[in-house]
Amino acid sequence: MNTKELRNIHALVTGASSGLGFSMAEALLQGGATVALASRGGTKLDQAVEKLKRQGYPAVGIPLDVRSEQSVKKTKEQTFSPACLESRSIEEIHQKRELYSTRANR
């Protein structure tokens, strides 16, 4: 896959700490997409993000429990805010998401 094919695609992959979710996130990154890995968090998510970073991909993990409506809404608001969607890199998305989260908690 040409790394420029997915250059303007932003993806949030659920279940990305292992298995099919991890493979999907890895394939999207290989295609040039900006990808955030989402799962319930913890060591497995951290390890998945670190594995992709060691491969040279700008990966970020987002704790998300898809069984919780509140968790999904919070992630949607923070990750898909207009400021985040205008970002060009995963680092920008992560920084803007943290900023948005800080402002929302005031």
C-alpha positions as YAML, in Angstrom:
chain: A
units: angstrom
residues:
- id: 1
  name: MET
  ca: [0.00, 0.00, 0.00]
- id: 2
  name: ASN
  ca: [1.28, 3.44, -0.90]
- id: 3
  name: THR
  ca: [1.80, 5.45, 2.30]
- id: 4
  name: LYS
  ca: [0.11, 8.47, 0.73]
- id: 5
  name: GLU
  ca: [-3.14, 6.64, -0.06]
- id: 6
  name: LEU
  ca: [-4.67, 7.33, 3.35]
- id: 7
  name: ARG
  ca: [-2.78, 10.52, 4.16]
- id: 8
  name: ASN
  ca: [-5.89, 12.64, 4.84]
- id: 9
  name: ILE
  ca: [-7.76, 9.97, 6.81]
- id: 10
  name: HIS
  ca: [-8.22, 10.22, 10.59]
- id: 11
  name: ALA
  ca: [-9.25, 6.95, 12.26]
- id: 12
  name: LEU
  ca: [-10.16, 5.87, 15.76]
- id: 13
  name: VAL
  ca: [-9.84, 2.09, 15.96]
- id: 14
  name: THR
  ca: [-11.65, 0.38, 18.83]
- id: 15
  name: GLY
  ca: [-10.39, -2.84, 20.32]
- id: 16
  name: ALA
  ca: [-6.95, -1.81, 19.11]
- id: 17
  name: SER
  ca: [-4.87, -3.19, 21.96]
- id: 18
  name: SER
  ca: [-4.73, -6.64, 20.32]
- id: 19
  name: GLY
  ca: [-6.03, -8.93, 17.62]
- id: 20
  name: LEU
  ca: [-7.98, -7.60, 14.66]
- id: 21
  name: GLY
  ca: [-8.20, -4.08, 16.10]
- id: 22
  name: PHE
  ca: [-4.42, -3.85, 16.42]
- id: 23
  name: SER
  ca: [-3.93, -5.25, 12.92]
- id: 24
  name: MET
  ca: [-6.40, -2.72, 11.50]
- id: 25
  name: ALA
  ca: [-4.66, 0.18, 13.26]
- id: 26
  name: GLU
  ca: [-1.28, -1.03, 12.00]
- id: 27
  name: ALA
  ca: [-2.55, -1.36, 8.40]
- id: 28
  name: LEU
  ca: [-4.08, 2.12, 8.49]
- id: 29
  name: LEU
  ca: [-0.81, 3.56, 9.80]
- id: 30
  name: GLN
  ca: [1.10, 1.76, 7.06]
- id: 31
  name: GLY
  ca: [-1.25, 3.37, 4.55]
- id: 32
  name: GLY
  ca: [-0.46, 6.84, 5.90]
- id: 33
  name: ALA
  ca: [-3.58, 7.47, 8.00]
- id: 34
  name: THR
  ca: [-3.61, 9.29, 11.31]
- id: 35
  name: VAL
  ca: [-4.70, 6.68, 13.83]
- id: 36
  name: ALA
  ca: [-5.70, 6.65, 17.48]
- id: 37
  name: LEU
  ca: [-5.85, 3.26, 19.18]
- id: 38
  name: ALA
  ca: [-8.78, 2.87, 21.56]
- id: 39
  name: SER
  ca: [-9.52, 0.19, 24.11]
- id: 40
  name: ARG
  ca: [-10.42, -0.03, 27.77]
- id: 41
  name: GLY
  ca: [-6.91, 1.12, 28.60]
- id: 42
  name: GLY
  ca: [-4.28, -0.39, 30.81]
- id: 43
  name: THR
  ca: [-1.11, -2.28, 30.06]
- id: 44
  name: LYS
  ca: [-2.29, -3.92, 26.82]
- id: 45
  name: LEU
  ca: [-3.13, -0.55, 25.24]
- id: 46
  name: ASP
  ca: [0.17, 0.93, 26.41]
- id: 47
  name: GLN
  ca: [2.08, -2.04, 24.97]
- id: 48
  name: ALA
  ca: [0.26, -1.79, 21.63]
- id: 49
  name: VAL
  ca: [1.07, 1.92, 21.35]
- id: 50
  name: GLU
  ca: [4.72, 1.32, 22.26]
- id: 51
  name: LYS
  ca: [5.01, -1.49, 19.69]
- id: 52
  name: LEU
  ca: [3.80, 0.83, 16.93]
- id: 53
  name: LYS
  ca: [6.06, 3.64, 18.11]
- id: 54
  name: ARG
  ca: [9.05, 1.27, 17.95]
- id: 55
  name: GLN
  ca: [8.08, 0.59, 14.32]
- id: 56
  name: GLY
  ca: [8.25, 4.35, 13.68]
- id: 57
  name: TYR
  ca: [4.53, 5.13, 13.68]
- id: 58
  name: PRO
  ca: [3.11, 8.12, 15.58]
- id: 59
  name: ALA
  ca: [0.67, 6.17, 17.74]
- id: 60
  name: VAL
  ca: [-1.50, 7.34, 20.62]
- id: 61
  name: GLY
  ca: [-3.78, 5.34, 22.89]
- id: 62
  name: ILE
  ca: [-7.17, 6.52, 24.08]
- id: 63
  name: PRO
  ca: [-8.95, 4.76, 26.94]
- id: 64
  name: LEU
  ca: [-12.46, 3.96, 25.74]
- id: 65
  name: ASP
  ca: [-15.04, 1.47, 26.95]
- id: 66
  name: VAL
  ca: [-17.55, 1.02, 24.12]
- id: 67
  name: ARG
  ca: [-19.95, -0.61, 26.60]
- id: 68
  name: SER
  ca: [-20.32, 2.75, 28.37]
- id: 69
  name: GLU
  ca: [-22.40, 5.42, 26.64]
- id: 70
  name: GLN
  ca: [-20.72, 8.08, 28.79]
- id: 71
  name: SER
  ca: [-17.24, 6.89, 27.76]
- id: 72
  name: VAL
  ca: [-18.21, 6.91, 24.08]
- id: 73
  name: LYS
  ca: [-19.74, 10.41, 24.29]
- id: 74
  name: LYS
  ca: [-16.69, 11.80, 26.11]
- id: 75
  name: THR
  ca: [-14.28, 10.29, 23.58]
- id: 76
  name: LYS
  ca: [-16.39, 11.56, 20.68]
- id: 77
  name: GLU
  ca: [-16.48, 15.10, 22.06]
- id: 78
  name: GLN
  ca: [-12.76, 15.16, 22.79]
- id: 79
  name: THR
  ca: [-11.45, 13.31, 19.76]
- id: 80
  name: PHE
  ca: [-13.79, 14.57, 17.08]
- id: 81
  name: SER
  ca: [-13.96, 18.21, 18.11]
- id: 82
  name: PRO
  ca: [-13.40, 20.67, 15.24]
- id: 83
  name: ALA
  ca: [-9.93, 21.52, 16.58]
- id: 84
  name: CYS
  ca: [-8.87, 17.87, 16.52]
- id: 85
  name: LEU
  ca: [-10.27, 17.19, 13.07]
- id: 86
  name: GLU
  ca: [-8.25, 20.09, 11.65]
- id: 87
  name: SER
  ca: [-5.03, 18.50, 12.96]
- id: 88
  name: ARG
  ca: [-2.45, 17.12, 10.59]
- id: 89
  name: SER
  ca: [-0.74, 14.66, 12.94]
- id: 90
  name: ILE
  ca: [-1.62, 12.32, 15.77]
- id: 91
  name: GLU
  ca: [0.55, 14.38, 18.12]
- id: 92
  name: GLU
  ca: [-1.55, 17.46, 17.38]
- id: 93
  name: ILE
  ca: [-4.75, 15.51, 17.92]
- id: 94
  name: HIS
  ca: [-3.48, 14.19, 21.26]
- id: 95
  name: GLN
  ca: [-2.40, 17.67, 22.41]
- id: 96
  name: LYS
  ca: [-5.67, 19.29, 21.36]
- id: 97
  name: ARG
  ca: [-7.67, 16.46, 22.94]
- id: 98
  name: GLU
  ca: [-5.85, 17.00, 26.26]
- id: 99
  name: LEU
  ca: [-6.45, 20.76, 26.02]
- id: 100
  name: TYR
  ca: [-10.14, 20.23, 25.25]
- id: 101
  name: SER
  ca: [-10.46, 17.76, 28.13]
- id: 102
  name: THR
  ca: [-8.86, 20.24, 30.54]
- id: 103
  name: ARG
  ca: [-11.22, 23.02, 29.45]
- id: 104
  name: ALA
  ca: [-14.28, 20.76, 29.65]
- id: 105
  name: ASN
  ca: [-13.45, 19.72, 33.21]
- id: 106
  name: ARG
  ca: [-13.34, 23.31, 34.53]
...
